CSV table of C-alpha atoms in Angstrom, one decimal:
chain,number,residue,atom,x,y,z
H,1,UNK,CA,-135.7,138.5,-148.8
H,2,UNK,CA,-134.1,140.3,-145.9
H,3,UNK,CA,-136.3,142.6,-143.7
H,4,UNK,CA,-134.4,145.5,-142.3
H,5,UNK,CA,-134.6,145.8,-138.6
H,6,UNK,CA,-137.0,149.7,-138.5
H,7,UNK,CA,-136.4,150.4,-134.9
H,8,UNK,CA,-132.5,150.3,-135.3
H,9,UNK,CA,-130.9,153.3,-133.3
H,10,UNK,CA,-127.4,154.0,-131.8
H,11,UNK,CA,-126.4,150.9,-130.3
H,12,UNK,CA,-123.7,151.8,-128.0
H,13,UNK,CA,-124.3,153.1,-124.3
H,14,UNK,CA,-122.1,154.8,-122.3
H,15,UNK,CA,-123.1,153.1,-118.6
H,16,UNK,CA,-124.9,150.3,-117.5
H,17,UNK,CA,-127.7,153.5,-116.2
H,18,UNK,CA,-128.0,153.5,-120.2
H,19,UNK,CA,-128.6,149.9,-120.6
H,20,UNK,CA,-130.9,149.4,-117.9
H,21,UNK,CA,-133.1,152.1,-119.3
H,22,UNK,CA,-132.9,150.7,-122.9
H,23,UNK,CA,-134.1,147.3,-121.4
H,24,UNK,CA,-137.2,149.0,-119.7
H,25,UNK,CA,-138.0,150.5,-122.6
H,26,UNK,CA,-137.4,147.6,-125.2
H,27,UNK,CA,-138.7,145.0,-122.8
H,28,UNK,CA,-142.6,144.1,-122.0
H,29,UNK,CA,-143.3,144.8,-118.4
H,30,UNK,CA,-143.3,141.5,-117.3
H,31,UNK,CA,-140.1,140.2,-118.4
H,32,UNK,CA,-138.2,143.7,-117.1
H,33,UNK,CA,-140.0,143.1,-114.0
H,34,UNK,CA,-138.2,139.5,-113.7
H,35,UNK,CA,-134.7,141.5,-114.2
H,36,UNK,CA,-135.0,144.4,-111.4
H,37,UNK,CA,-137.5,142.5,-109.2
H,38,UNK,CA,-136.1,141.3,-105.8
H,39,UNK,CA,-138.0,139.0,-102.6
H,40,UNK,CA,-140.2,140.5,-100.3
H,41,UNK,CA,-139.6,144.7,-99.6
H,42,UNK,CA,-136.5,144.7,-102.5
H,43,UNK,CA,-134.2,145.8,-98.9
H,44,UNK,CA,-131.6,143.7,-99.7
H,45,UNK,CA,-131.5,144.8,-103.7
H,46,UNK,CA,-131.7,148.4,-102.5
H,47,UNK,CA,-128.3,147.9,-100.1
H,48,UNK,CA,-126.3,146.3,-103.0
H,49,UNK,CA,-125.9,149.3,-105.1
H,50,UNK,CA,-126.5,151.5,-102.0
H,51,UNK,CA,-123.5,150.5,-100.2
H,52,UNK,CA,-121.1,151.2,-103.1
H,53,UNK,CA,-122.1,154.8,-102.5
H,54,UNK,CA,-120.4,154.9,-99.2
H,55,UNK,CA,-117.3,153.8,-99.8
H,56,UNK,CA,-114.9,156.5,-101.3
H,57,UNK,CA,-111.6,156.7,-103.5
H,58,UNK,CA,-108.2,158.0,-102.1
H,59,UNK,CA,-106.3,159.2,-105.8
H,60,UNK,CA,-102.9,160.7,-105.9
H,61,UNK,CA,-102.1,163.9,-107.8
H,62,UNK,CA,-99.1,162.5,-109.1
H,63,UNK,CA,-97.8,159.5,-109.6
H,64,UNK,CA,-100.2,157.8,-112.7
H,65,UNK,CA,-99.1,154.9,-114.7
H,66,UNK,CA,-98.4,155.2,-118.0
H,67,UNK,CA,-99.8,151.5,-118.7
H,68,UNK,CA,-102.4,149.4,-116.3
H,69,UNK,CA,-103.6,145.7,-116.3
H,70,UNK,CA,-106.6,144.5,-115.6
H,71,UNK,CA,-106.5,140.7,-115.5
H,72,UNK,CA,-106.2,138.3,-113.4
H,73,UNK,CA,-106.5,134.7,-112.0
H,74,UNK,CA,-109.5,133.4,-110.7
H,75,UNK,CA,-110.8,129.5,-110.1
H,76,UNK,CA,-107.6,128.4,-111.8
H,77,UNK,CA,-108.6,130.5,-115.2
H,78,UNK,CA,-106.6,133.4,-116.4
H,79,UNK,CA,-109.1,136.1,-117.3
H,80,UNK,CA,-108.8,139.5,-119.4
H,81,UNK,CA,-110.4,141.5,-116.4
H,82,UNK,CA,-112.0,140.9,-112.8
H,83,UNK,CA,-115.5,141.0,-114.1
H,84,UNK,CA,-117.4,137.2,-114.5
H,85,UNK,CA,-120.6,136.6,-115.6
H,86,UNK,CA,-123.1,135.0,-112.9
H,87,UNK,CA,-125.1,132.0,-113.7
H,88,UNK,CA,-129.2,133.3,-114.2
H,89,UNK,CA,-131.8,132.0,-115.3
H,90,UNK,CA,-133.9,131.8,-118.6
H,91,UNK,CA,-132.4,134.7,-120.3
H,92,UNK,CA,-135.3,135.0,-122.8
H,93,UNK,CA,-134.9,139.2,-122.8
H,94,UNK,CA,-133.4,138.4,-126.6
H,95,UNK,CA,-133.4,135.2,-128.8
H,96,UNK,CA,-130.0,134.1,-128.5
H,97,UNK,CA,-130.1,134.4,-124.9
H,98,UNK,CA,-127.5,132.3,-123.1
H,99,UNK,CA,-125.5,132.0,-126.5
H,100,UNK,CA,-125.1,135.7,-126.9
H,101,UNK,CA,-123.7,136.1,-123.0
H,102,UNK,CA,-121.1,133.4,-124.1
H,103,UNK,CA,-119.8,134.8,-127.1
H,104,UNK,CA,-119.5,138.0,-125.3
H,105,UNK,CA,-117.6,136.2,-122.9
H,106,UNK,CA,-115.6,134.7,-125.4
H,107,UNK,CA,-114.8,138.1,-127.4
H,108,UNK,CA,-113.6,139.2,-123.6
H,109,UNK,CA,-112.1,136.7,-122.2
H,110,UNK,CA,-113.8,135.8,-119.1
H,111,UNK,CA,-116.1,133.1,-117.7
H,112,UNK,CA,-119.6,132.5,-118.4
H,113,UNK,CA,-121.7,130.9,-115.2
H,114,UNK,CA,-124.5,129.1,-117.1
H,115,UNK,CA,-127.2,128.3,-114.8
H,116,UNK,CA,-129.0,125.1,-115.3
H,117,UNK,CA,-132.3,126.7,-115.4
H,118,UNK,CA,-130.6,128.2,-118.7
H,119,UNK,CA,-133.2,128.2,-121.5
H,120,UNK,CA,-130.1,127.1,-124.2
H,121,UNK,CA,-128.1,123.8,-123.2
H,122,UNK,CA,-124.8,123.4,-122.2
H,123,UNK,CA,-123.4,122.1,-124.9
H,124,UNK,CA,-124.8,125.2,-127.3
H,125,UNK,CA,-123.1,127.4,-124.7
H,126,UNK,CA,-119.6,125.8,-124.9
H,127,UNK,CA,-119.9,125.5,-128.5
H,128,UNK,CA,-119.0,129.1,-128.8
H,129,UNK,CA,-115.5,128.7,-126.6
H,130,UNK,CA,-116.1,130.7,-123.7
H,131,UNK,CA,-114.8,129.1,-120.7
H,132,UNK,CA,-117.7,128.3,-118.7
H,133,UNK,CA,-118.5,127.2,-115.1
H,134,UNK,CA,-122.0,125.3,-115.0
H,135,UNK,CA,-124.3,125.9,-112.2
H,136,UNK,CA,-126.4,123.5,-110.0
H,137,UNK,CA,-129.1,123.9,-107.6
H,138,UNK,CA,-129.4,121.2,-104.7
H,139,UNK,CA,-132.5,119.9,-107.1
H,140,UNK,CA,-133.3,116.0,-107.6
H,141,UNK,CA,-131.4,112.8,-106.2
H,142,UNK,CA,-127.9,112.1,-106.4
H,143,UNK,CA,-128.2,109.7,-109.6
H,144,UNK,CA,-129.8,112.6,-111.1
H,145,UNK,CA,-127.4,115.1,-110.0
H,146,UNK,CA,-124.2,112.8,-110.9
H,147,UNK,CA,-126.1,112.8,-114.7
H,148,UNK,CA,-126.0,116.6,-114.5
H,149,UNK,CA,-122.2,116.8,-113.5
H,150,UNK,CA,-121.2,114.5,-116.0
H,151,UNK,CA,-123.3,116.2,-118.7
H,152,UNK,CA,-121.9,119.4,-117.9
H,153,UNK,CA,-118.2,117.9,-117.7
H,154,UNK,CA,-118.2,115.8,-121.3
H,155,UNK,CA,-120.0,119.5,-122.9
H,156,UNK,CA,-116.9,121.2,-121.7
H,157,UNK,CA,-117.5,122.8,-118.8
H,158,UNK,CA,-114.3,124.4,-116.9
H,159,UNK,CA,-115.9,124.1,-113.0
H,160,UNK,CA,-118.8,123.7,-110.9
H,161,UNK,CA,-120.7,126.3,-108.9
H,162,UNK,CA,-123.2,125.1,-106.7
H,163,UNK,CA,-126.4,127.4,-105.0
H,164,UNK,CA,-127.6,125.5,-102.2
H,165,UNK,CA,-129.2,128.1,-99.9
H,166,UNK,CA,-132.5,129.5,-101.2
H,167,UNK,CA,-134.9,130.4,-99.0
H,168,UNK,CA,-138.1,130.5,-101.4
H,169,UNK,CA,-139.3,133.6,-99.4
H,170,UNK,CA,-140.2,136.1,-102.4
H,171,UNK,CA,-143.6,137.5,-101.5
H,172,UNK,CA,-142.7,140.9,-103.3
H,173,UNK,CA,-144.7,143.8,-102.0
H,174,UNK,CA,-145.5,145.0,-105.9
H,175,UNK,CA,-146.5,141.9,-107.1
H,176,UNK,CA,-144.3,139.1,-108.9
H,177,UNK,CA,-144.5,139.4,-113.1
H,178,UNK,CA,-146.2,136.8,-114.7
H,179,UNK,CA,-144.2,134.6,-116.3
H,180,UNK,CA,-146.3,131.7,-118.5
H,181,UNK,CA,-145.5,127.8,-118.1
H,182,UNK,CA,-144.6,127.8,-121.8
H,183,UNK,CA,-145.1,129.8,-124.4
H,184,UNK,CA,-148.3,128.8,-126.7
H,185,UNK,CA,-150.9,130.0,-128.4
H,186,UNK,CA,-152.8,130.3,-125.3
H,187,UNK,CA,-150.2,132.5,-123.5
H,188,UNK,CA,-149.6,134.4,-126.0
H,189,UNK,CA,-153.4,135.9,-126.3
H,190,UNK,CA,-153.4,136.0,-122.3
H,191,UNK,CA,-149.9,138.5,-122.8
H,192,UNK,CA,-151.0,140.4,-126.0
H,193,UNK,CA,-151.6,143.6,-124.5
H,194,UNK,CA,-148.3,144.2,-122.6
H,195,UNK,CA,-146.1,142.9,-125.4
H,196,UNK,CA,-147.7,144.3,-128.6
H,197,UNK,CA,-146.4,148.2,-126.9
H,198,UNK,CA,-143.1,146.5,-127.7
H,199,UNK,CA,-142.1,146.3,-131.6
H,200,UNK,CA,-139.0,145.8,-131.2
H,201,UNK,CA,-138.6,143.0,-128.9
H,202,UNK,CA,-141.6,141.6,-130.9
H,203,UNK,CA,-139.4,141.9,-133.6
H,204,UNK,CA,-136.5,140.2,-132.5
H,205,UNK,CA,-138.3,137.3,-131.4
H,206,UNK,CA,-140.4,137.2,-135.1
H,207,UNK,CA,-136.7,137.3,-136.6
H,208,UNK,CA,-136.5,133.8,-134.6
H,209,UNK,CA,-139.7,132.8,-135.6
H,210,UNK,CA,-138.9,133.2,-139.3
H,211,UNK,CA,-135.3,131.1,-139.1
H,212,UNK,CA,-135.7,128.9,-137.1
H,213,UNK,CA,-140.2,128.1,-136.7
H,214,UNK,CA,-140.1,128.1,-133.1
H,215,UNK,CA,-141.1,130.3,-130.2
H,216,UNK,CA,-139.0,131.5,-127.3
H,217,UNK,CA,-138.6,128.1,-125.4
H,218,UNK,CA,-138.7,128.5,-121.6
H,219,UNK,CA,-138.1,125.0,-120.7
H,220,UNK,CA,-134.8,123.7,-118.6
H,221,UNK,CA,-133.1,122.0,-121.6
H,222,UNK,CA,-130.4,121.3,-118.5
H,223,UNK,CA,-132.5,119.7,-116.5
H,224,UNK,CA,-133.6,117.3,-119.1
H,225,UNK,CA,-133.0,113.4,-118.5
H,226,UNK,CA,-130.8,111.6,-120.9
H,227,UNK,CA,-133.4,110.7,-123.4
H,228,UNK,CA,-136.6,112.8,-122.6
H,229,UNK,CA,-138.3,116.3,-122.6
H,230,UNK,CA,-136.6,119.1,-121.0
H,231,UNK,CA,-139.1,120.0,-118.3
H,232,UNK,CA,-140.6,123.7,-118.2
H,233,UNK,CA,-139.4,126.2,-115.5
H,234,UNK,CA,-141.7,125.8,-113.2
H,235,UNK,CA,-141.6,121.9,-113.2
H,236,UNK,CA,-137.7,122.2,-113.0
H,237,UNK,CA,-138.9,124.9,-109.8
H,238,UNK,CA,-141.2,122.2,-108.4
H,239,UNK,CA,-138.3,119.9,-108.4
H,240,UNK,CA,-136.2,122.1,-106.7
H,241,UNK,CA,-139.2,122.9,-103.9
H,242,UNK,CA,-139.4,119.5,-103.0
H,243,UNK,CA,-135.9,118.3,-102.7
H,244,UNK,CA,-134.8,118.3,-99.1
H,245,UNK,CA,-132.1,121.0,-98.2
H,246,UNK,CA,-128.8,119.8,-98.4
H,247,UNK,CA,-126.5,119.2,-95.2
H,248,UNK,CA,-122.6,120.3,-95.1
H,249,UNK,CA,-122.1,116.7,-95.4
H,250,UNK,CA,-124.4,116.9,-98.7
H,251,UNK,CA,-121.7,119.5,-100.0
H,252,UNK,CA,-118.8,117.6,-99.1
H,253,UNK,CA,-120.5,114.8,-101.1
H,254,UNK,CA,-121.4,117.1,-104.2
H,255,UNK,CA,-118.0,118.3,-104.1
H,256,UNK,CA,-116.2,115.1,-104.0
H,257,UNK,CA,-118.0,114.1,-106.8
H,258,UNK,CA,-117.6,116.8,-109.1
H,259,UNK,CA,-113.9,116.5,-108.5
H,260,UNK,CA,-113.6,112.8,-109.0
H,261,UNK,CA,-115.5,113.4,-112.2
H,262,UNK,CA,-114.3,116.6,-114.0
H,263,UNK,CA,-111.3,117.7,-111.3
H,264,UNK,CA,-111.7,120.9,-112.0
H,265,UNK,CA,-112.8,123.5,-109.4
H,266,UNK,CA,-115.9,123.5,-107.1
H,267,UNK,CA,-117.0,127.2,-106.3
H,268,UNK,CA,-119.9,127.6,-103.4
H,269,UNK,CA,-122.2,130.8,-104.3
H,270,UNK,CA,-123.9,132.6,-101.9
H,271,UNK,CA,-121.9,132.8,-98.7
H,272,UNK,CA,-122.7,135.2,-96.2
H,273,UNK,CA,-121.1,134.2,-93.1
H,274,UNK,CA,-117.9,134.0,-91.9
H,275,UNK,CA,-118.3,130.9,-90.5
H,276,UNK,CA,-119.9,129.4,-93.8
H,277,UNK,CA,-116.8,130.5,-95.3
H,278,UNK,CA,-114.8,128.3,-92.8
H,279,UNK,CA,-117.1,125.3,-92.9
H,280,UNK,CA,-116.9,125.6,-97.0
H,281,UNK,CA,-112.8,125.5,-96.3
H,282,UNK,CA,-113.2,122.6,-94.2
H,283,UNK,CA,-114.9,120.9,-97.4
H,284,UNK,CA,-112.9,121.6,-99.8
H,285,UNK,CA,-114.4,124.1,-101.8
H,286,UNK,CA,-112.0,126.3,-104.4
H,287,UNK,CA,-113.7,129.2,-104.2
H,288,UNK,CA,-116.6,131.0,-103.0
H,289,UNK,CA,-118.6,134.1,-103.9
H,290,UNK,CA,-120.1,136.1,-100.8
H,291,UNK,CA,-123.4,137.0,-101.8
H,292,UNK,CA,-127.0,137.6,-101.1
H,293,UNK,CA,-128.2,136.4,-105.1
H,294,UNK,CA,-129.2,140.0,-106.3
H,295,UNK,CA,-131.2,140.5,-103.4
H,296,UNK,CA,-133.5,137.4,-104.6
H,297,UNK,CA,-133.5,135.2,-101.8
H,298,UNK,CA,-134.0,136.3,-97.5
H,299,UNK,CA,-134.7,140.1,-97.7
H,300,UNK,CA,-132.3,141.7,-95.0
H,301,UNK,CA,-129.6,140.1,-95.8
H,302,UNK,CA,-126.9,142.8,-95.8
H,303,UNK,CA,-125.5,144.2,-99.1
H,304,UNK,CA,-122.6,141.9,-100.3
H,305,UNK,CA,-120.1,144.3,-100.4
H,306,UNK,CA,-120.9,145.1,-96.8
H,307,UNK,CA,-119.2,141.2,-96.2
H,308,UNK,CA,-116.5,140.9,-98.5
H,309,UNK,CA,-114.2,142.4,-95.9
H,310,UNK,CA,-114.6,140.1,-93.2
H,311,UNK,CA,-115.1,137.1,-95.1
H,312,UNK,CA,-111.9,137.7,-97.2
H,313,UNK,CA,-109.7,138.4,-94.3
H,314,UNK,CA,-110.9,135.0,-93.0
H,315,UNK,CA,-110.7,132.8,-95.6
H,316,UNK,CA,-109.1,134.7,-98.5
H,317,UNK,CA,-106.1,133.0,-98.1
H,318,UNK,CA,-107.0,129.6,-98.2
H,319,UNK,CA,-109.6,130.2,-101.5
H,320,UNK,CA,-110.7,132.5,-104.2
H,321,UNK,CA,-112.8,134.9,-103.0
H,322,UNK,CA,-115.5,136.5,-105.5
H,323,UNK,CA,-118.4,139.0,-104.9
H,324,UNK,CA,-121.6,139.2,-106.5
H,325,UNK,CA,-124.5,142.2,-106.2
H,326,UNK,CA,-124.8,145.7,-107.1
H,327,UNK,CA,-121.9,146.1,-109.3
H,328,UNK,CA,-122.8,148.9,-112.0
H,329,UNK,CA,-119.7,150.4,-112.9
H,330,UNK,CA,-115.8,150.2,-113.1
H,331,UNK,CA,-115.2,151.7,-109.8
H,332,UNK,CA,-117.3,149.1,-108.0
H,333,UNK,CA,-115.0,146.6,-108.9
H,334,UNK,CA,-112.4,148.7,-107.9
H,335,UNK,CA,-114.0,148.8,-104.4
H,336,UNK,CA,-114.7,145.1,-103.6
H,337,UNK,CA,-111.1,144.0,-105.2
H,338,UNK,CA,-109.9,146.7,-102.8
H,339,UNK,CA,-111.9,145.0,-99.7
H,340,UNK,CA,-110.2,141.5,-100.8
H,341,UNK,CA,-112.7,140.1,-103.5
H,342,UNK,CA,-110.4,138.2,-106.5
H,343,UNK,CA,-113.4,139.4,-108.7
H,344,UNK,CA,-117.0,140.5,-109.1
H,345,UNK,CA,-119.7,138.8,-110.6
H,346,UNK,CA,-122.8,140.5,-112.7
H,347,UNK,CA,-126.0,139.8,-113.6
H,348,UNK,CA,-128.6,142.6,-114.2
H,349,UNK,CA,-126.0,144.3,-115.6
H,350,UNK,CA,-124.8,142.0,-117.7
H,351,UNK,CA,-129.1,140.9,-118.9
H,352,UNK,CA,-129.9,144.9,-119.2
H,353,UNK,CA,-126.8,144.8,-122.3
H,354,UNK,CA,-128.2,141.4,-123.5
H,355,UNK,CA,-132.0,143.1,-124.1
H,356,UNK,CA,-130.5,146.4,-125.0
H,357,UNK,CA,-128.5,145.0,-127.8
H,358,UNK,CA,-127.8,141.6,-128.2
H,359,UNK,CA,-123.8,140.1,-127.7
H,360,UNK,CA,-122.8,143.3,-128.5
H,361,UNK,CA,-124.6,144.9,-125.7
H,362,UNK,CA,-122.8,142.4,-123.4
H,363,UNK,CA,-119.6,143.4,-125.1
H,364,UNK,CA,-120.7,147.6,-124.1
H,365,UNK,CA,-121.2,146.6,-120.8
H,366,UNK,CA,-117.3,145.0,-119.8
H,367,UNK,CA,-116.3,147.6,-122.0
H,368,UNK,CA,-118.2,149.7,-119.6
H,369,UNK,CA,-116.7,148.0,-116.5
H,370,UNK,CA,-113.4,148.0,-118.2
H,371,UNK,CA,-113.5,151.8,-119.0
H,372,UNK,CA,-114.3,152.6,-115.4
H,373,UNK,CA,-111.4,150.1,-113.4
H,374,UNK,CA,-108.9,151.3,-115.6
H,375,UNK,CA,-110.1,155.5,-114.8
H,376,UNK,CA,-109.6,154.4,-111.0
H,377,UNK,CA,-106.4,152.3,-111.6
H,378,UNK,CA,-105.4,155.6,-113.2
H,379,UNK,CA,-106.6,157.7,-110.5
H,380,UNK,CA,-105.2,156.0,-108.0
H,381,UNK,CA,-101.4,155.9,-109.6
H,382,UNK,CA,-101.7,151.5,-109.9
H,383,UNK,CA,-100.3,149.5,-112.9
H,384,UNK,CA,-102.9,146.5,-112.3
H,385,UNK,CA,-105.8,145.8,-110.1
H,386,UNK,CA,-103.8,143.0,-108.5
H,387,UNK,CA,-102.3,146.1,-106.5
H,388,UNK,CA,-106.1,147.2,-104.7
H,389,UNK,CA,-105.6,147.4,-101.4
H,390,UNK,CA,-107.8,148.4,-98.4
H,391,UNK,CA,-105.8,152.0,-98.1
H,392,UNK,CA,-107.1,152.9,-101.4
H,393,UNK,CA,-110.0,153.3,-100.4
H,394,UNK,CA,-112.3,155.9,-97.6
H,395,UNK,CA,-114.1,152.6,-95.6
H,396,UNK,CA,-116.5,153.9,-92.5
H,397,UNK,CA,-116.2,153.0,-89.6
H,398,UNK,CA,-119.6,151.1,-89.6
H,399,UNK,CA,-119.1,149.8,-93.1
H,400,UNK,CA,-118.6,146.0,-92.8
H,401,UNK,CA,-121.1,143.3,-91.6
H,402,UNK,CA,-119.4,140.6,-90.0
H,403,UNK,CA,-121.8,137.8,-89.8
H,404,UNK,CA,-121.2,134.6,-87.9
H,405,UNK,CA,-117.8,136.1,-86.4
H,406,UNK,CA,-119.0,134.2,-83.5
H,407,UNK,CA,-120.4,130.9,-84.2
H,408,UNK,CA,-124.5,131.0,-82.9
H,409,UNK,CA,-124.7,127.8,-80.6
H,410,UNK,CA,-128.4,127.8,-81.2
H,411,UNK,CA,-128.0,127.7,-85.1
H,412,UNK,CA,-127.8,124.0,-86.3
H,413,UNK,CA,-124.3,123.1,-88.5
């Protein structure tokens, strides 16, 4: 016997605002805490979006294009539109989690980042054909992160993007959600009273329960050795606390590697500086994407869009340059491929769609994206995004944040 789903309403939203307000509602406080929450004073989360706000559009009255394109090449892939999905971690806002962000991916034609603090494995995430670039941490030795690479090569995977530079400093001044070691009975009592107010995720989740016999699953099935038990998320955490940082050396290594193993391209996430962006050059990196990781890692760090700019005259070049934080709608995208970014990355945005409404809330919210570039491209009389340039847009004076223009003696290499 099929049960009807009774808390079915209109599934389609009209903006990611929509979405995000969906997943509040839908979600138990504690896991929409773990989407919007960001380190320390949330500064850094407020600037992303902020800063889109004060740059404007210069349209023409005349002049529009009958027909406009929105993809492009980036990291070697041809894509259906600018927009890429950035590697987080366990998605469990909906059962199908990962899964769901890849078909959506798929359906779209762009690339899934899959972090490998994923809660679904690589191999179920390239099972569904999205072209996906797999995601590592600086975590364990280099045996165990040669078994990772490998792994992620022989499942498919079409690149590597490595996050190297977190700080740990979260300390959020409303509290962090609680988010259990693994779901049991136990946890499940403890969380009772925030997620019984929720019916419909409940719901969801029982749907799971009934296929499949098993309970949401926040382990690292990534992380797991060849052989053994996938650790939980806060072992595969502890493991990541206790590796020592990685030098530029280090990334030169972990590039090297990845190349002689898969050859395909090596992208360095979270880039703030401009002369990061050269060292990564010097190393050999394909690509990198300036950001400040949703706000998530050293509160202060300036808005990403504010460093696109400088980092893309510098290095763009040379490598792809991608940005990732804040982007809500069409016109963002517009913006930062206007200020020299190949692309954007999401991830709240993308997540709220995932809780709202499964894959096909993914789907709404490229469509979303998709709707908005191709209003500006109209707007601004273009034919395809590839033709953004800085004139198209009103930039103030004070706009960009140029950081490490001039290399800091004091600051250790």
């Amino acid at each position: 016997m099929k049960l009807e789903n009774p808390w079915r309403q209109n599934p389609w939203f009209e903006s990611v605002a929509v979405a995000q307000a969906r997943a509040r509602k839908r979600l138990p406080a504690p896991v929409y805490g773990a989407l919007v929450a960001g380190s320390e004073r949330g500064q850094s989360v407020e600037d992303n979006e902020a800063a889109f706000a004060e740059l404007g559009l210069a349209p023409h009255v005349v002049g529009q294009q009958p027909v406009r394109t929105m993809d492009t090449t980036v990291f070697g892939q041809h894509i259906g539109l600018p927009v890429i999905f950035s590697p987080t971690g366990v998605q469990a806002v909906h059962p199908d989690g990962e899964v769901a962000v890849a078909r959506a991916a798929a359906a779209r034609n762009t690339i899934m980042g899959l972090s490998n603090f994923a809660s679904k494995s690589v191999e179920d995430v390239t099972a569904t054909g999205a072209t996906t670039f797999f995601q590592m941490y600086w975590t364990g030795d280099q045996d165990t992160m040669v078994q990772r690479m490998q792994r992620a090569h022989e499942a498919g995977s079409k690149g590597l993007i490595a996050t190297l530079d977190w700080s740990f400093s979260m300390g959020r001044d409303w509290g962090s959600p609680e988010i259990p070691e693994k779901v049991d009975l136990k946890a499940m009592v403890r969380l009772a009273p925030k997620v019984v107010t929720k019916p419909r995720w409940m719901w969801q989740f029982g749907q799971q329960y009934r296929q499949t016999g098993k309970l949401p699953d926040l382990s690292a099935p990534n992380l797991a050795p060849p052989g053994g038990e996938a650790p939980t998320f806060f072992g595969a955490y502890y493991e990541w606390m206790t590796t020592p940082p990685p030098t530029w050396d280090d990334v030169a290594w972990m590039r090297d590697t990845w190349k002689q193993i898969s050859g395909t391209p090596f992208v360095l996430k979270g880039v703030c500086r401009i002369d990061d962006a050269r060292r990564a050059v010097d190393v050999g990196v394909d690509g990198i994407s300036v950001s400040n990781h949703g706000g998530n890692n050293l509160d202060g760090t300036p808005a990403a869009i504010r460093m696109v700019r400088p980092i893309a005259q510098t290095v763009g070049h040379q490598i792809d340059v991608v940005m990732d934080g804040g982007v809500r709608r069409g016109s963002d995208v517009v913006k930062a491929l206007a200020l020299g970014a190949k692309a954007v990355l999401i991830g709240r945005a993308y997540l709220w769609g995932l809780a709202a409404n499964g894959q096909a809330g993914v789907e709404n919210v490229l469509d979303v994206m998709s709707g908005g570039i191709d209003s500006a491209l109209r707007g601004l009389a273009l034919s395809s995004t590839t033709e953004l340039r800085h004139a198209h847009l009103l930039v103030p004076a004070d706009f960009d944040r140029a950081l490490g223009a001039v290399a800091d003696a004091s600051v250790a290499p």
